[in-house]
Tab-separated table of C-alpha atoms in Angstrom:
chain	number	residue	atom	x	y	z
A	499	MET	CA	24.724	42.112	-16.497
A	500	GLN	CA	21.846	40.733	-18.552
A	501	GLU	CA	22.464	37.233	-17.129
A	502	GLU	CA	22.271	38.605	-13.568
A	503	VAL	CA	18.963	40.328	-14.297
A	504	SER	CA	17.563	37.159	-15.854
A	505	ALA	CA	18.653	35.072	-12.861
A	506	ALA	CA	17.076	37.533	-10.440
A	507	THR	CA	13.876	37.579	-12.467
A	508	ALA	CA	13.837	33.779	-12.459
A	509	MET	CA	14.132	33.835	-8.673
A	510	LEU	CA	11.189	36.242	-8.570
A	511	GLY	CA	9.093	33.747	-10.545
A	512	LEU	CA	6.329	36.223	-11.373
A	513	ASP	CA	5.218	36.029	-14.994
A	514	GLY	CA	5.237	39.326	-16.806
A	515	PHE	CA	7.510	41.055	-14.298
A	516	VAL	CA	11.216	41.693	-13.948
A	517	LEU	CA	13.131	42.394	-10.767
A	518	VAL	CA	14.936	45.712	-10.871
A	519	ALA	CA	16.148	46.184	-7.271
A	520	VAL	CA	16.234	44.502	-3.870
A	521	SER	CA	16.666	46.091	-0.450
A	522	GLN	CA	16.324	44.956	3.133
A	523	GLN	CA	14.697	46.964	5.875
A	524	ASP	CA	13.844	45.855	9.421
A	525	GLY	CA	14.238	42.200	8.529
A	526	GLU	CA	11.933	42.436	5.500
A	527	LEU	CA	12.769	42.297	1.822
A	528	GLU	CA	11.540	44.952	-0.563
A	529	GLN	CA	11.711	43.945	-4.199
A	530	ALA	CA	11.168	46.619	-6.802
A	531	ILE	CA	9.536	45.169	-9.912
A	532	GLU	CA	8.122	46.387	-13.170
A	533	THR	CA	6.285	44.775	-16.033
A	534	THR	CA	7.965	43.673	-19.226
A	535	ALA	CA	5.581	45.785	-21.317
A	536	ALA	CA	7.506	48.278	-23.433
A	537	GLU	CA	4.517	49.882	-25.098
A	538	ALA	CA	0.764	50.125	-24.749
A	539	PHE	CA	-2.194	51.114	-26.863
A	540	CYS	CA	-5.239	53.084	-25.840
A	541	ARG	CA	-8.185	50.852	-25.050
A	542	GLY	CA	-10.537	53.592	-26.292
A	543	CYS	CA	-9.194	54.521	-29.722
A	544	GLY	CA	-6.305	52.099	-30.242
A	545	VAL	CA	-3.646	54.790	-30.681
A	546	GLN	CA	-0.172	54.004	-29.336
A	547	ALA	CA	0.133	55.490	-25.858
A	548	ALA	CA	2.905	57.567	-24.377
A	549	LEU	CA	4.483	57.082	-20.965
A	550	HIS	CA	2.940	59.641	-18.638
A	551	ASP	CA	4.209	58.803	-15.133
A	552	ARG	CA	5.349	56.028	-12.774
A	553	ARG	CA	3.643	55.302	-9.458
A	554	PRO	CA	4.830	52.769	-6.870
A	555	THR	CA	2.386	50.258	-5.405
A	556	TRP	CA	3.196	48.132	-2.361
A	557	VAL	CA	1.834	44.589	-2.129
A	558	ARG	CA	2.755	41.623	0.065
A	559	ASP	CA	4.181	38.522	-1.625
A	560	LEU	CA	5.294	35.060	-0.541
A	561	PRO	CA	8.108	34.996	2.046
A	562	SER	CA	11.645	34.405	0.829
A	563	GLY	CA	14.399	32.883	2.935
A	564	GLY	CA	12.253	33.126	6.043
A	565	ARG	CA	11.766	36.860	5.584
A	566	PRO	CA	8.563	38.711	4.668
A	567	VAL	CA	8.586	40.118	1.152
A	568	THR	CA	6.977	43.320	-0.066
A	569	LEU	CA	6.825	43.944	-3.778
A	570	VAL	CA	7.116	47.547	-4.878
A	571	TRP	CA	5.488	47.563	-8.278
A	572	VAL	CA	6.608	50.651	-10.146
A	573	LYS	CA	3.521	51.017	-12.298
A	574	ARG	CA	3.601	52.790	-15.627
A	575	VAL	CA	0.903	55.385	-16.143
A	576	TRP	CA	0.089	55.659	-19.839
A	577	ARG	CA	-1.431	58.628	-21.687
A	578	CYS	CA	-3.344	58.578	-24.932
A	579	ARG	CA	-1.787	60.717	-27.681
A	580	GLU	CA	-5.173	61.479	-29.256
A	581	PRO	CA	-6.529	64.766	-27.780
A	582	ALA	CA	-10.135	63.924	-28.682
A	583	CYS	CA	-10.055	60.518	-26.996
A	584	PRO	CA	-12.117	60.383	-23.754
A	585	VAL	CA	-9.567	57.975	-22.244
A	586	VAL	CA	-6.859	60.284	-20.958
A	587	THR	CA	-4.568	58.270	-18.682
A	588	TRP	CA	-4.597	54.794	-17.182
A	589	SER	CA	-2.365	52.557	-15.102
A	590	GLU	CA	-1.111	49.217	-16.280
A	591	THR	CA	-2.668	46.110	-14.761
A	592	SER	CA	-1.679	42.486	-14.266
A	593	PRO	CA	-3.655	39.341	-13.379
A	594	ALA	CA	-0.930	38.486	-10.870
A	595	ILE	CA	-1.685	41.599	-8.769
A	596	ARG	CA	-5.183	42.973	-8.557
A	597	PRO	CA	-5.878	46.719	-8.330
A	598	ARG	CA	-5.684	47.979	-4.743
A	599	ALA	CA	-4.744	44.493	-3.536
A	600	SER	CA	-2.805	43.788	-0.350
A	601	LEU	CA	-1.594	40.369	-1.504
A	602	THR	CA	-0.400	38.995	-4.802
A	603	GLU	CA	-2.574	36.276	-6.299
A	604	ARG	CA	-0.017	33.590	-5.571
A	605	ALA	CA	0.141	34.799	-1.971
A	606	ARG	CA	-3.656	34.618	-1.761
A	607	ALA	CA	-3.600	31.087	-3.149
A	608	GLU	CA	-0.901	30.103	-0.646
A	609	ALA	CA	-2.917	31.630	2.189
A	610	CYS	CA	-5.880	29.488	1.172
A	611	ARG	CA	-3.672	26.385	1.058
A	612	ARG	CA	-2.197	27.160	4.477
A	613	VAL	CA	-5.659	27.494	5.982
A	614	GLY	CA	-7.104	24.532	4.099
A	615	GLN	CA	-4.448	21.871	3.686
A	616	ASP	CA	-2.259	22.756	6.683
A	617	GLY	CA	-5.204	23.590	8.945
A	618	HIS	CA	-3.789	26.874	10.234
A	619	SER	CA	-6.107	29.533	11.590
A	620	VAL	CA	-6.984	32.534	9.460
A	621	ALA	CA	-5.666	34.879	12.147
A	622	GLN	CA	-2.318	33.072	12.197
A	623	VAL	CA	-1.874	33.281	8.426
A	624	ALA	CA	-2.973	36.917	8.407
A	625	ALA	CA	-0.381	37.771	11.063
A	626	GLU	CA	2.388	36.061	9.100
A	627	PHE	CA	1.517	37.939	5.922
A	628	GLY	CA	0.976	41.207	7.758
A	629	VAL	CA	-2.567	41.731	6.490
A	630	ALA	CA	-6.043	41.818	8.018
A	631	TRP	CA	-8.117	38.762	8.913
A	632	ARG	CA	-10.720	39.671	6.303
A	633	THR	CA	-8.078	39.837	3.582
A	634	VAL	CA	-7.036	36.238	4.168
A	635	MET	CA	-10.602	35.007	4.658
A	636	ASP	CA	-11.644	36.564	1.353
A	637	ALA	CA	-8.820	34.649	-0.330
A	638	VAL	CA	-9.901	31.417	1.374
A	639	VAL	CA	-13.476	31.902	0.191
A	640	GLU	CA	-12.499	32.798	-3.366
A	641	TYR	CA	-9.937	30.058	-3.902
A	642	GLY	CA	-11.530	27.438	-1.654
A	643	THR	CA	-15.164	27.590	-2.764
A	644	PRO	CA	-14.509	26.179	-6.270
A	645	LEU	CA	-12.601	23.295	-4.688
A	646	VAL	CA	-15.375	22.252	-2.320
A	647	ASP	CA	-18.144	22.839	-4.890
A	648	ASP	CA	-16.471	20.645	-7.496
A	649	ARG	CA	-18.877	17.799	-8.215
A	650	ASP	CA	-15.994	15.466	-9.052
A	651	ARG	CA	-14.919	15.709	-5.418
A	652	LEU	CA	-17.845	13.445	-4.476
A	653	ALA	CA	-17.187	10.863	-7.169
A	654	GLY	CA	-16.264	7.275	-6.448
A	655	VAL	CA	-18.089	6.839	-3.121
A	656	GLU	CA	-19.021	3.206	-2.442
A	657	ALA	CA	-19.159	3.149	1.373
A	658	LEU	CA	-20.830	6.038	3.181
A	659	GLY	CA	-20.380	6.877	6.866
A	660	VAL	CA	-22.676	9.179	8.834
A	661	ASP	CA	-22.163	10.796	12.230
A	662	GLU	CA	-22.814	14.045	14.056
A	663	THR	CA	-20.547	16.535	15.807
A	664	ALA	CA	-21.218	19.628	17.901
A	665	PHE	CA	-21.042	22.971	16.100
A	666	LEU	CA	-22.093	25.521	18.723
A	667	ALA	CA	-22.028	24.921	22.460
A	668	ALA	CA	-25.128	25.629	24.486
A	669	ASN	CA	-25.542	29.042	26.079
A	670	GLY	CA	-28.341	31.191	27.436
A	671	ARG	CA	-29.877	31.689	23.976
A	672	HIS	CA	-29.769	28.237	22.373
A	673	HIS	CA	-29.085	24.587	22.997
A	674	THR	CA	-26.061	22.759	21.647
A	675	GLN	CA	-26.225	22.858	17.862
A	676	TYR	CA	-25.020	19.849	15.875
A	677	VAL	CA	-24.021	19.177	12.298
A	678	THR	CA	-24.287	15.910	10.382
A	679	GLY	CA	-21.182	14.820	8.540
A	680	MET	CA	-21.031	12.472	5.560
A	681	VAL	CA	-17.746	10.604	5.059
A	682	ASP	CA	-16.358	8.367	2.348
A	683	VAL	CA	-15.404	5.433	4.558
A	684	THR	CA	-13.152	3.815	1.954
A	685	ALA	CA	-11.088	6.900	1.123
A	686	ALA	CA	-11.453	8.503	4.595
A	687	ARG	CA	-12.494	11.919	3.266
A	688	LEU	CA	-15.204	14.291	4.353
A	689	LEU	CA	-17.915	14.690	1.740
A	690	ASP	CA	-20.056	17.378	3.331
A	691	VAL	CA	-21.527	18.700	6.563
A	692	VAL	CA	-25.084	19.992	6.984
A	693	PRO	CA	-26.634	21.776	9.973
A	694	GLY	CA	-28.818	19.630	12.188
A	695	ARG	CA	-28.839	16.109	13.573
A	696	SER	CA	-31.806	14.231	12.184
A	697	GLY	CA	-32.874	11.865	9.465
A	698	THR	CA	-34.517	14.761	7.639
A	699	VAL	CA	-31.280	16.667	7.006
A	700	LEU	CA	-29.567	13.460	5.862
A	701	SER	CA	-32.457	12.622	3.514
A	702	GLN	CA	-32.364	16.118	2.042
A	703	TRP	CA	-28.629	15.890	1.400
A	704	LEU	CA	-28.947	12.477	-0.226
A	705	ALA	CA	-31.853	13.687	-2.359
A	706	ALA	CA	-29.679	16.537	-3.629
A	707	GLN	CA	-27.191	14.050	-5.060
A	708	SER	CA	-27.620	12.503	-8.486
A	709	GLU	CA	-29.325	9.159	-8.945
A	710	ARG	CA	-26.129	7.742	-10.385
A	711	TRP	CA	-24.224	8.774	-7.262
A	712	ARG	CA	-26.799	7.219	-4.946
A	713	GLN	CA	-26.736	3.961	-6.884
A	714	SER	CA	-22.960	3.763	-6.520
A	715	VAL	CA	-23.213	3.712	-2.707
A	716	THR	CA	-23.529	0.050	-1.697
A	717	VAL	CA	-22.651	0.215	2.021
A	718	ALA	CA	-23.638	2.713	4.723
A	719	ALA	CA	-22.061	2.656	8.193
A	720	LEU	CA	-23.877	4.376	11.025
A	721	ASP	CA	-24.254	4.670	14.780
A	722	PRO	CA	-27.326	3.270	16.568
A	723	PHE	CA	-29.518	6.285	15.754
A	724	ARG	CA	-32.905	5.591	14.176
A	725	GLY	CA	-33.082	8.935	12.420
A	726	TYR	CA	-30.062	8.152	10.250
A	727	ALA	CA	-31.180	4.541	9.741
A	728	THR	CA	-34.582	5.646	8.447
A	729	ALA	CA	-33.030	8.194	6.106
A	730	LEU	CA	-30.621	5.607	4.696
A	731	ARG	CA	-33.384	3.039	4.286
A	732	THR	CA	-35.597	5.428	2.317
A	733	SER	CA	-32.920	7.262	0.314
A	734	LEU	CA	-30.511	4.343	-0.260
A	735	PRO	CA	-32.772	1.281	-0.152
A	736	HIS	CA	-30.257	-0.862	-2.042
A	737	ALA	CA	-27.346	-0.076	0.310
A	738	THR	CA	-26.383	-2.416	3.139
A	739	ARG	CA	-26.628	-0.647	6.488
A	740	VAL	CA	-23.880	-1.641	8.950
A	741	LEU	CA	-23.985	-0.847	12.651
A	742	ASP	CA	-20.626	0.364	13.904
A	743	ALA	CA	-18.915	-2.266	16.055
A	744	PHE	CA	-17.369	0.281	18.398
A	745	HIS	CA	-20.724	1.744	19.328
A	746	VAL	CA	-22.180	-1.711	19.928
A	747	THR	CA	-19.334	-2.466	22.311
A	748	ARG	CA	-19.788	0.894	23.991
A	749	LEU	CA	-23.463	0.097	24.595
A	750	GLY	CA	-22.400	-3.056	26.428
A	751	PHE	CA	-19.961	-1.274	28.725
A	752	ALA	CA	-22.442	1.578	29.256
A	753	ALA	CA	-24.830	-1.034	30.629
A	754	VAL	CA	-22.082	-2.225	32.986
A	755	ASP	CA	-21.682	1.324	34.285
A	756	ASP	CA	-25.435	1.669	34.777
A	757	VAL	CA	-25.609	-1.568	36.764
A	758	ARG	CA	-22.573	-0.620	38.837
A	759	ARG	CA	-24.050	2.769	39.755
A	760	ARG	CA	-27.418	1.255	40.696
A	761	VAL	CA	-25.897	-1.493	42.842
A	762	GLN	CA	-23.445	0.955	44.378
A	763	GLN	CA	-26.218	3.419	45.237
A	764	GLY	CA	-28.360	0.669	46.728
A	765	SER	CA	-25.606	-0.797	48.909
A	766	THR	CA	-23.920	2.399	50.109
A	767	GLY	CA	-26.735	4.929	49.857
A	768	HIS	CA	-24.591	7.459	48.020
A	769	ARG	CA	-22.646	7.999	44.829
A	770	GLY	CA	-19.334	6.291	44.361
A	771	ARG	CA	-16.463	7.354	46.560
A	772	LYS	CA	-12.822	6.446	46.250
A	773	HIS	CA	-12.924	3.762	48.963
A	774	ASP	CA	-16.099	2.063	47.691
A	775	PRO	CA	-15.216	-1.402	46.244
A	776	LEU	CA	-17.210	-1.039	43.012
A	777	TYR	CA	-16.080	2.534	42.449
A	778	ARG	CA	-12.436	1.486	42.793
A	779	ILE	CA	-12.776	-1.012	39.911
A	780	ARG	CA	-14.894	1.203	37.627
A	781	ARG	CA	-12.092	1.508	35.054
A	782	VAL	CA	-11.141	-2.153	35.248
A	783	LEU	CA	-14.748	-3.038	34.432
A	784	ARG	CA	-14.435	-1.170	31.118
A	785	ARG	CA	-11.418	-3.131	29.894
A	786	GLY	CA	-11.436	-6.133	27.644
A	787	HIS	CA	-10.721	-9.332	29.510
A	788	GLU	CA	-7.704	-10.059	27.329
A	789	HIS	CA	-6.059	-6.824	28.468
A	790	LEU	CA	-6.279	-7.560	32.190
A	791	THR	CA	-3.060	-8.331	34.016
A	792	ASP	CA	-2.868	-10.612	37.046
A	793	VAL	CA	-3.020	-7.573	39.318
A	794	ALA	CA	-6.064	-6.253	37.453
A	795	TRP	CA	-7.808	-9.635	37.745
A	796	ASP	CA	-7.198	-9.635	41.492
A	797	ARG	CA	-8.608	-6.124	41.817
A	798	LEU	CA	-11.642	-7.033	39.704
A	799	LEU	CA	-12.502	-10.227	41.578
A	800	THR	CA	-11.926	-8.627	44.989
A	801	GLY	CA	-14.135	-5.658	44.154
A	802	LEU	CA	-16.925	-7.901	42.876
A	803	ASP	CA	-16.731	-10.194	45.907
A	804	VAL	CA	-17.068	-7.288	48.329
A	805	GLY	CA	-19.394	-4.903	46.496
A	806	ASP	CA	-21.454	-7.111	44.146
A	807	VAL	CA	-23.357	-9.312	46.580
A	808	HIS	CA	-26.033	-10.503	44.142
A	809	GLY	CA	-23.714	-10.827	41.131
A	810	GLN	CA	-25.537	-8.346	38.925
A	811	VAL	CA	-22.419	-6.323	38.061
A	812	ALA	CA	-20.586	-9.543	37.237
A	813	ALA	CA	-23.448	-10.670	34.973
A	814	ALA	CA	-23.416	-7.334	33.153
A	815	TRP	CA	-19.633	-7.479	32.772
A	816	ILE	CA	-19.797	-10.995	31.310
A	817	ALA	CA	-22.545	-9.858	28.914
A	818	ALA	CA	-20.433	-6.912	27.759
A	819	GLN	CA	-17.440	-9.196	27.162
A	820	ASP	CA	-19.563	-11.735	25.266
A	821	LEU	CA	-20.995	-8.933	23.128
A	822	ARG	CA	-17.435	-8.038	22.094
A	823	LEU	CA	-16.687	-11.674	21.282
A	824	ILE	CA	-19.492	-11.783	18.721
A	825	TYR	CA	-17.267	-9.770	16.394
A	826	LEU	CA	-14.601	-12.481	16.542
A	827	ALA	CA	-16.863	-14.856	14.641
A	828	LYS	CA	-15.438	-16.069	11.337
A	829	THR	CA	-18.767	-16.317	9.486
A	830	ARG	CA	-22.198	-14.753	9.656
A	831	GLN	CA	-23.720	-18.077	10.761
A	832	ASP	CA	-21.312	-18.282	13.685
A	833	ALA	CA	-22.131	-14.674	14.600
A	834	GLU	CA	-25.843	-15.436	14.529
A	835	ARG	CA	-25.376	-18.344	16.938
A	836	ARG	CA	-23.275	-16.241	19.285
A	837	LEU	CA	-25.804	-13.414	19.184
A	838	TYR	CA	-28.670	-15.814	19.913
A	839	ARG	CA	-26.883	-17.256	22.935
A	840	TRP	CA	-26.053	-13.745	24.124
A	841	LEU	CA	-29.694	-12.671	23.877
A	842	LEU	CA	-30.732	-15.730	25.877
A	843	HIS	CA	-28.158	-14.895	28.553
A	844	CYS	CA	-29.539	-11.370	28.890
A	845	ALA	CA	-33.160	-12.550	28.907
A	846	ASP	CA	-32.494	-15.148	31.620
A	847	SER	CA	-30.732	-12.673	33.904
A	848	ASP	CA	-32.517	-10.627	36.541
A	849	VAL	CA	-30.692	-7.430	35.530
A	850	PRO	CA	-33.092	-4.836	34.033
A	851	GLU	CA	-30.233	-3.009	32.292
A	852	LEU	CA	-29.389	-6.192	30.380
A	853	HIS	CA	-33.011	-6.596	29.346
A	854	ARG	CA	-32.974	-3.071	27.935
A	855	LEU	CA	-29.651	-3.674	26.209
A	856	ALA	CA	-30.911	-6.915	24.677
A	857	ARG	CA	-33.980	-5.152	23.265
A	858	THR	CA	-31.766	-2.482	21.721
A	859	ILE	CA	-29.352	-4.972	20.152
A	860	ASP	CA	-32.201	-7.166	18.913
A	861	ALA	CA	-33.787	-4.148	17.211
A	862	TRP	CA	-30.502	-3.546	15.373
A	863	ARG	CA	-29.853	-7.222	14.594
A	864	PRO	CA	-29.844	-6.923	10.745
A	865	GLU	CA	-27.437	-3.983	10.852
A	866	LEU	CA	-25.194	-5.709	13.388
A	867	LEU	CA	-24.949	-8.947	11.387
A	868	ALA	CA	-24.341	-6.972	8.189
A	869	TYR	CA	-20.842	-6.391	9.578
A	870	PHE	CA	-19.990	-9.950	8.516
A	871	ASP	CA	-21.432	-9.468	5.012
A	872	THR	CA	-19.288	-6.422	4.236
A	873	ALA	CA	-15.857	-7.679	5.330
A	874	GLY	CA	-15.949	-5.672	8.539
A	875	VAL	CA	-16.998	-2.205	7.396
A	876	SER	CA	-17.154	0.174	10.334
A	877	ASN	CA	-17.637	3.830	11.116
A	878	GLY	CA	-14.028	4.087	12.288
A	879	PRO	CA	-12.938	6.436	9.469
A	880	THR	CA	-15.918	8.644	10.331
A	881	GLU	CA	-14.837	8.813	13.974
A	882	ALA	CA	-11.297	9.643	12.840
A	883	MET	CA	-12.751	12.423	10.690
A	884	ASN	CA	-14.566	13.738	13.749
A	885	LEU	CA	-11.193	14.174	15.440
A	886	LEU	CA	-9.963	16.268	12.505
A	887	ILE	CA	-13.164	18.304	12.650
A	888	LYS	CA	-12.598	19.022	16.332
A	889	LYS	CA	-8.990	19.915	15.572
A	890	VAL	CA	-10.083	22.541	13.033
A	891	LYS	CA	-12.630	23.847	15.524
A	892	ARG	CA	-10.014	24.172	18.253
A	893	THR	CA	-7.550	25.842	15.891
A	894	GLY	CA	-10.147	28.448	14.983
A	895	HIS	CA	-11.140	28.865	18.669
A	896	GLY	CA	-14.726	28.046	17.744
A	897	PHE	CA	-16.979	29.169	14.904
A	898	ARG	CA	-20.224	31.108	14.708
A	899	ASN	CA	-20.674	31.308	10.938
A	900	PHE	CA	-21.715	27.921	9.575
A	901	ASP	CA	-20.658	28.725	5.992
A	902	ASN	CA	-17.119	29.521	7.132
A	903	TYR	CA	-17.156	26.426	9.349
A	904	ARG	CA	-18.212	24.165	6.477
A	905	LEU	CA	-15.666	25.682	4.111
A	906	ARG	CA	-12.821	25.257	6.592
A	907	LEU	CA	-13.781	21.635	7.319
A	908	LEU	CA	-14.077	20.610	3.686
A	909	LEU	CA	-10.836	22.327	2.697
A	910	HIS	CA	-8.961	20.484	5.419
A	911	CYS	CA	-10.722	17.104	5.376
A	912	GLY	CA	-12.390	16.766	1.983
A	913	VAL	CA	-10.107	18.213	-0.713
A	914	ASP	CA	-7.171	16.515	-2.415
A	915	TRP	CA	-4.794	19.441	-2.777
A	916	GLN	CA	-2.254	17.631	-4.972
A	917	THR	CA	0.490	19.924	-3.745
A	918	PRO	CA	3.810	19.090	-5.446
A	919	SER	CA	6.189	17.429	-3.024
A	920	PRO	CA	9.851	18.468	-3.087
A	921	THR	CA	12.361	15.938	-4.311
A	922	ARG	CA	14.158	14.304	-1.427
A	923	ILE	CA	17.871	15.082	-1.234
A	924	ARG	CA	20.583	13.101	0.466
A	925	GLY	CA	23.252	14.931	2.391
A	926	ARG	CA	25.838	12.167	1.954
A	927	LEU	CA	26.457	9.501	-0.634
A	928	PRO	CA	24.907	6.118	0.233
A	929	ARG	CA	28.295	4.434	0.284
A	930	LEU	CA	29.527	6.902	2.907
A	931	ILE	CA	26.635	6.174	5.281
A	932	ALA	CA	27.691	3.653	7.929
């Protein structure tokens, strides 16, 4: 009998408690437990206490076998034997279950992990545990805040990526509110998010970091936004600023769209319609030339012949393709030559959109060419992090509290949970597998 009790207690896995009974009701397990304490002493006078009463306390625990579990803790109520002692009676306590708690501490820690690591919504976890939203959110705040505030979490950053994402959509009371996210490009982890989208908020965040941390950052990847560039230049003057290749390419194809709309409006007198030649090839114009099939080439050339009388759309499309080809250069010197020829092509054209694009690219020339000095560092991991940020936002159906938003993002995208992985088992012996 003692072996059965020990086995059941081992299955319970709650230090300081033993399992005394198990019952099932409405698909849920109720496990009656009690502490292993056999005696207690008064915390007022130190006299050995006497057992006064037993009171059951219900608390939710981790599920078992796919079934919700409720622990019924049969608490001992102790009484002091000394009549003159002001401490009369008291209930036993345990660090595993707080007084008047709805969840055990291990259930609260698991709720935080589910919300943080797994990215589940607080409402979903609360429904599965059968508790209120606030109960789970309190556990997320208590267990998650030390993880995101750990200074060691920011250690080892050599390449920094910066980008912004939307936090609150515009409504009748305010415009769209943005947050600036800082990402470790090498490790692809979110370092922090701060409200606002400006060089000031980035400078303030960088100034809050230690001098040793700032000196360790040698590369900074960014989008073509002068606010971030100025903040990085002043706060990290030693770091090499790299303009993201994707955004450079997007600028080129955005110019193609602008030229197409202008030419289309001038020739037809209205916005693009499905039978207009340039409108029909709008998506083909945004493809790389190496991805065009024979059918796509025929569509492209036919649309340009009919709708692009003066060849301005074709010139913009060639410029966008040549801008992409700059990144195929093997060395920085080769990239400089390609960029110079590209700038000449834009300057010699009679397309105003290409003139504007050339001025923009020329203003970012050092950051663009730095791509070839840093072995191709890009803001790609930052853009991938933005997708995870939007995933968390969609899972939570939007956020209004920035502190909760920041905590949820960092728990999901910026914390190494180090959760033990189960050992893989094999259903059949290797020699029996065909």
